[in-house]
CSV table of C-alpha atoms and ligand atoms in Angstrom, one decimal:
chain,number,residue,atom,x,y,z
A,1,MET,CA,0.1,-0.3,-0.1
A,2,LYS,CA,1.0,3.6,-0.5
A,3,THR,CA,2.2,5.1,2.4
A,4,SER,CA,0.0,8.2,2.9
A,5,LEU,CA,1.1,11.8,4.2
A,6,THR,CA,0.0,11.6,7.6
A,7,GLN,CA,1.6,8.4,8.2
A,8,ARG,CA,4.8,9.9,6.5
A,9,LEU,CA,3.5,13.1,8.6
A,10,ALA,CA,4.2,10.9,11.5
A,11,SER,CA,7.2,8.9,11.0
A,12,VAL,CA,9.3,12.0,10.5
A,13,HIS,CA,7.6,13.8,13.8
A,14,GLU,CA,8.5,10.2,15.4
A,15,ARG,CA,12.7,10.3,13.8
A,16,ILE,CA,12.2,14.4,15.7
A,17,GLN,CA,10.9,12.5,19.4
A,18,ASN,CA,14.0,10.4,19.2
A,19,ALA,CA,16.6,12.4,17.9
A,20,ALA,CA,15.5,14.9,21.1
A,21,LEU,CA,14.5,12.5,23.7
A,22,ALA,CA,18.1,10.9,22.6
A,23,CYS,CA,20.5,13.9,23.7
A,24,GLY,CA,17.9,14.1,25.9
A,25,ARG,CA,15.4,17.4,24.4
A,26,ALA,CA,11.9,17.9,24.4
A,27,PRO,CA,11.0,16.9,21.4
A,28,GLU,CA,8.2,20.0,21.9
A,29,THR,CA,11.5,22.9,21.5
A,30,VAL,CA,11.5,21.5,17.8
A,31,ARG,CA,9.1,22.9,16.0
A,32,LEU,CA,8.5,20.8,11.7
A,33,VAL,CA,8.7,23.4,8.9
A,34,ALA,CA,6.1,21.2,6.3
A,35,ILE,CA,7.9,22.1,3.0
A,36,SER,CA,5.3,22.1,0.9
A,37,LYS,CA,7.2,23.5,-3.1
A,38,PHE,CA,6.6,22.8,-6.1
A,39,HIS,CA,3.4,20.5,-3.8
A,40,PRO,CA,-0.2,21.1,-4.4
A,41,ILE,CA,-2.7,22.4,-2.3
A,42,SER,CA,-4.7,19.6,-2.0
A,43,ALA,CA,-1.4,17.7,0.2
A,44,VAL,CA,-0.4,21.0,2.0
A,45,ARG,CA,-4.6,20.3,2.9
A,46,GLU,CA,-3.8,17.0,3.9
A,47,VAL,CA,-1.1,17.5,5.3
A,48,TYR,CA,-3.1,20.2,7.9
A,49,ASP,CA,-5.8,18.3,7.9
A,50,ALA,CA,-3.1,15.2,10.3
A,51,GLY,CA,-2.0,17.8,12.6
A,52,GLN,CA,0.1,20.1,10.7
A,53,VAL,CA,0.6,23.9,11.6
A,54,ASP,CA,3.9,25.1,10.5
A,55,PHE,CA,3.8,25.3,6.4
A,56,GLY,CA,7.3,27.1,4.8
A,57,GLU,CA,7.2,27.6,0.5
A,58,SER,CA,10.7,28.9,-1.1
A,59,TYR,CA,9.1,30.8,-4.2
A,60,ILE,CA,6.8,33.8,-3.3
A,61,GLN,CA,4.1,33.4,-6.0
A,62,GLU,CA,3.8,30.2,-5.0
A,63,ALA,CA,3.9,31.1,-1.1
A,64,LEU,CA,1.1,34.0,-2.0
A,65,ALA,CA,-1.4,31.6,-4.3
A,66,LYS,CA,-1.0,28.7,-1.4
A,67,GLN,CA,-2.0,31.0,1.2
A,68,ASP,CA,-4.6,32.5,-1.0
A,69,GLU,CA,-6.6,28.6,-1.9
A,70,SER,CA,-6.1,28.5,2.2
A,71,THR,CA,-7.1,31.2,3.6
A,72,ASP,CA,-10.1,28.7,5.8
A,73,LEU,CA,-7.0,27.6,7.0
A,74,ALA,CA,-5.3,28.1,10.3
A,75,ILE,CA,-1.3,27.7,9.3
A,76,ALA,CA,1.7,29.3,10.4
A,77,TRP,CA,3.4,30.4,6.9
A,78,HIS,CA,6.9,30.7,6.8
A,79,PHE,CA,8.8,31.9,4.4
A,80,VAL,CA,12.6,29.9,3.8
A,81,GLY,CA,13.6,30.5,0.2
A,82,LYS,CA,15.8,34.0,-1.2
A,83,LEU,CA,13.1,36.6,-0.7
A,84,GLN,CA,14.8,39.4,-3.4
A,85,LYS,CA,14.5,43.0,-2.2
A,86,ASN,CA,11.7,43.9,-5.1
A,87,LYS,CA,9.2,41.2,-4.1
A,88,ALA,CA,9.9,42.1,-0.3
A,89,LYS,CA,6.6,43.9,-0.2
A,90,PHE,CA,4.7,41.0,-0.6
A,91,ALA,CA,6.0,39.1,1.9
A,92,VAL,CA,6.3,41.4,4.4
A,93,GLY,CA,3.5,40.7,7.2
A,94,ARG,CA,2.1,37.3,5.6
A,95,PHE,CA,4.6,35.0,6.9
A,96,ALA,CA,5.6,34.0,10.5
A,97,LEU,CA,8.4,34.1,10.1
A,98,ILE,CA,11.4,34.9,7.1
A,99,HIS,CA,13.9,32.9,7.7
A,100,ALA,CA,16.7,33.7,4.5
A,101,VAL,CA,17.2,37.7,5.0
A,102,ASP,CA,20.9,38.2,4.8
A,103,SER,CA,21.2,41.8,3.8
A,104,LEU,CA,20.9,45.2,5.5
A,105,GLU,CA,18.8,46.3,2.4
A,106,LEU,CA,16.8,43.8,2.2
A,107,ALA,CA,15.7,44.4,6.0
A,108,THR,CA,15.2,47.5,6.3
A,109,THR,CA,13.2,46.9,2.5
A,110,LEU,CA,10.9,44.8,5.2
A,111,GLU,CA,11.0,47.9,7.7
A,112,ARG,CA,9.9,50.6,4.9
A,113,ARG,CA,7.3,48.0,3.3
A,114,ALA,CA,5.5,46.8,6.7
A,115,SER,CA,2.2,48.1,7.2
A,116,GLU,CA,2.2,50.6,10.8
A,117,HIS,CA,1.5,48.2,13.9
A,118,ILE,CA,3.2,44.8,11.7
A,119,VAL,CA,6.2,43.5,13.0
A,120,GLN,CA,7.8,40.7,10.6
A,121,ASP,CA,10.2,37.8,13.0
A,122,ILE,CA,13.5,37.4,10.9
A,123,LEU,CA,16.1,35.2,10.6
A,124,ILE,CA,18.9,35.7,8.8
A,125,GLN,CA,20.7,32.9,7.1
A,126,VAL,CA,24.4,32.8,7.4
A,127,ASN,CA,26.2,31.2,4.5
A,128,LEU,CA,29.1,29.5,7.1
A,129,ALA,CA,30.4,26.7,4.2
A,130,ARG,CA,30.8,30.1,2.2
A,131,GLU,CA,29.3,28.9,-1.4
A,132,PRO,CA,29.5,31.4,-3.8
A,133,GLN,CA,26.1,30.5,-5.5
A,134,LYS,CA,24.6,30.1,-2.6
A,135,SER,CA,22.5,32.8,-0.5
A,136,GLY,CA,23.0,33.9,3.4
A,137,VAL,CA,25.5,36.5,4.7
A,138,MET,CA,29.1,35.8,5.0
A,139,GLU,CA,30.3,34.9,8.7
A,140,GLU,CA,32.7,38.2,8.4
A,141,LYS,CA,29.0,40.4,8.2
A,142,LEU,CA,27.9,39.0,10.5
A,143,ASP,CA,27.8,41.0,13.3
A,144,ALA,CA,27.6,44.5,11.0
A,145,LEU,CA,24.3,43.5,10.0
A,146,VAL,CA,22.8,41.9,13.3
A,147,GLU,CA,23.6,45.6,14.5
A,148,GLY,CA,21.6,47.4,11.6
A,149,ILE,CA,18.7,45.5,12.3
A,150,LEU,CA,18.5,45.7,15.9
A,151,GLU,CA,18.0,49.4,15.0
A,152,LEU,CA,14.7,49.0,12.7
A,153,HIS,CA,11.9,49.1,14.7
A,154,GLN,CA,8.9,47.0,12.9
A,155,VAL,CA,11.9,43.9,12.1
A,156,ARG,CA,12.2,41.9,14.9
A,157,LEU,CA,15.0,39.3,14.6
A,158,GLN,CA,14.8,35.7,16.3
A,159,GLY,CA,17.6,33.5,15.0
A,160,PHE,CA,19.7,32.4,12.2
A,161,MET,CA,19.4,29.6,9.5
A,162,VAL,CA,21.7,27.9,8.1
A,163,MET,CA,21.8,25.3,4.9
A,164,PRO,CA,25.1,23.2,4.6
A,165,PRO,CA,26.6,21.9,1.3
A,166,PHE,CA,24.2,19.6,-0.1
A,167,SER,CA,26.1,15.4,0.5
A,168,ASP,CA,24.5,12.6,1.2
A,169,ASP,CA,25.9,12.2,4.6
A,170,PRO,CA,24.4,13.5,6.9
A,171,GLU,CA,27.6,13.7,9.6
A,172,THR,CA,28.6,16.3,7.2
A,173,SER,CA,26.2,19.0,8.3
A,174,ARG,CA,26.9,18.9,11.9
A,175,PRO,CA,29.7,21.2,12.0
A,176,PHE,CA,27.8,24.1,9.9
A,177,PHE,CA,25.2,23.3,12.7
A,178,ARG,CA,27.6,22.7,15.5
A,179,ARG,CA,28.7,26.6,14.1
A,180,LEU,CA,25.2,27.6,13.9
A,181,PHE,CA,24.2,27.2,17.9
A,182,GLU,CA,27.4,28.4,19.2
A,183,THR,CA,27.0,31.6,16.2
A,184,ARG,CA,23.5,32.4,18.3
A,185,GLU,CA,25.5,31.7,21.7
A,186,ARG,CA,28.2,34.2,21.3
A,187,ILE,CA,26.0,36.5,19.0
A,188,GLY,CA,23.2,36.6,22.0
A,189,ARG,CA,26.3,37.2,24.7
A,190,GLU,CA,27.4,40.1,23.4
A,191,PHE,CA,24.7,42.3,21.8
A,192,GLY,CA,22.6,40.9,24.8
A,193,ILE,CA,19.2,40.0,22.6
A,194,ASN,CA,17.7,36.9,22.8
A,195,LEU,CA,17.6,35.0,19.7
A,196,PRO,CA,15.4,32.0,20.1
A,197,HIS,CA,15.2,30.6,17.3
A,198,LEU,CA,17.7,27.9,15.1
A,199,SER,CA,16.2,26.8,11.6
A,200,MET,CA,18.5,24.2,10.0
A,201,GLY,CA,17.9,20.2,9.1
A,202,MET,CA,16.1,19.0,6.0
A,203,SER,CA,14.9,15.0,5.6
A,204,GLY,CA,18.6,14.4,5.3
A,205,ASP,CA,20.2,15.7,8.5
A,206,LEU,CA,17.7,16.5,10.3
A,207,GLU,CA,18.3,14.1,13.3
A,208,VAL,CA,21.9,15.6,14.0
A,209,ALA,CA,20.4,19.2,13.3
A,210,VAL,CA,18.4,17.8,16.9
A,211,GLU,CA,21.1,17.2,18.5
A,212,GLU,CA,22.9,20.4,17.6
A,213,GLY,CA,19.9,22.7,19.2
A,214,ALA,CA,17.7,23.1,16.0
A,215,THR,CA,14.5,24.5,17.4
A,216,LEU,CA,12.7,25.0,13.8
A,217,VAL,CA,13.5,22.1,11.3
A,218,ARG,CA,12.8,22.2,7.7
A,219,VAL,CA,11.4,19.1,5.3
A,220,GLY,CA,9.7,18.7,2.7
A,221,THR,CA,10.5,15.4,0.4
A,222,ASP,CA,10.1,13.1,3.9
A,223,ILE,CA,6.9,14.4,4.6
A,224,PHE,CA,5.3,15.0,0.5
A,225,GLY,CA,7.4,12.6,-1.0
A,226,PRO,CA,9.8,13.4,-4.1
A,227,ARG,CA,9.6,17.2,-5.7
A,228,PRO,CA,7.5,17.1,-9.6
A,229,VAL,CA,10.0,17.9,-11.9
A,230,VAL,CA,9.3,21.7,-13.0
B,301,LIG,C1,13.5,22.8,-0.2
B,301,LIG,C2,13.7,23.2,0.8
B,301,LIG,C3,13.8,22.5,2.0
B,301,LIG,C4,13.2,20.9,2.4
B,301,LIG,O1,14.6,19.8,1.6
B,301,LIG,P1,13.5,18.6,2.0
B,301,LIG,O2,15.6,18.2,1.4
B,301,LIG,O3,13.4,17.9,0.5
B,301,LIG,O4,13.2,17.7,3.3
B,301,LIG,C5,14.5,23.1,3.8
B,301,LIG,N1,14.8,24.0,3.4
B,301,LIG,C6,14.3,25.0,2.6
B,301,LIG,C7,15.2,26.3,2.7
B,301,LIG,C8,14.3,24.3,1.0
B,301,LIG,O5,14.1,25.3,-0.2
């Protein structure tokens, strides 16, 4: 029998729970963000009906279209992809969390575009592996970016996000996850701020991410199956 989305979701929850318990963390300190990019709204509905609340998208048009198709559901939408500056106005106020802010220009644009009472929660994506094709701020520019963002009033920094280089071996991701955790501790200390979130871990390496302190894991394939080729 074909495995249902409900079963796949349950097995991802079980993996998170086992990884958390194995390292002495309370499983509820890790939130699962179901990454639904390229999957139809019908799949989102099925996973929502199975109890999933947080969903993430990587492309702004697709994300907004899915939001419009699911106004009857109490979904917390996350934006996990690269947000172009000229698309920031469409994103602000429409996502519980924007995971991949990597420049002060983008943060400032979000601030300028936010209507009066909106506070947009964000994470900074850090390009710890220094991959030229990947987004994320380089480590040596991180402190200045944090400093700049802390001066904004309608953009609230909640932590950091990382996407390690692609690998079949989850252990390859560990040093990047550990480095992100240490960075969060250091920045929190030096700036005297509380940064609750670390967004790290995907289908292939979520256990390692949980062991290294992830509070948000972003899982697509292991919930929805392989993404259709577009
Ligand atoms: C697509 C995507 C994911 C999900 O990856 P899977 O390997 O399918 O779990 C996670 N994070 C980001 C930023 C993505 O773009």
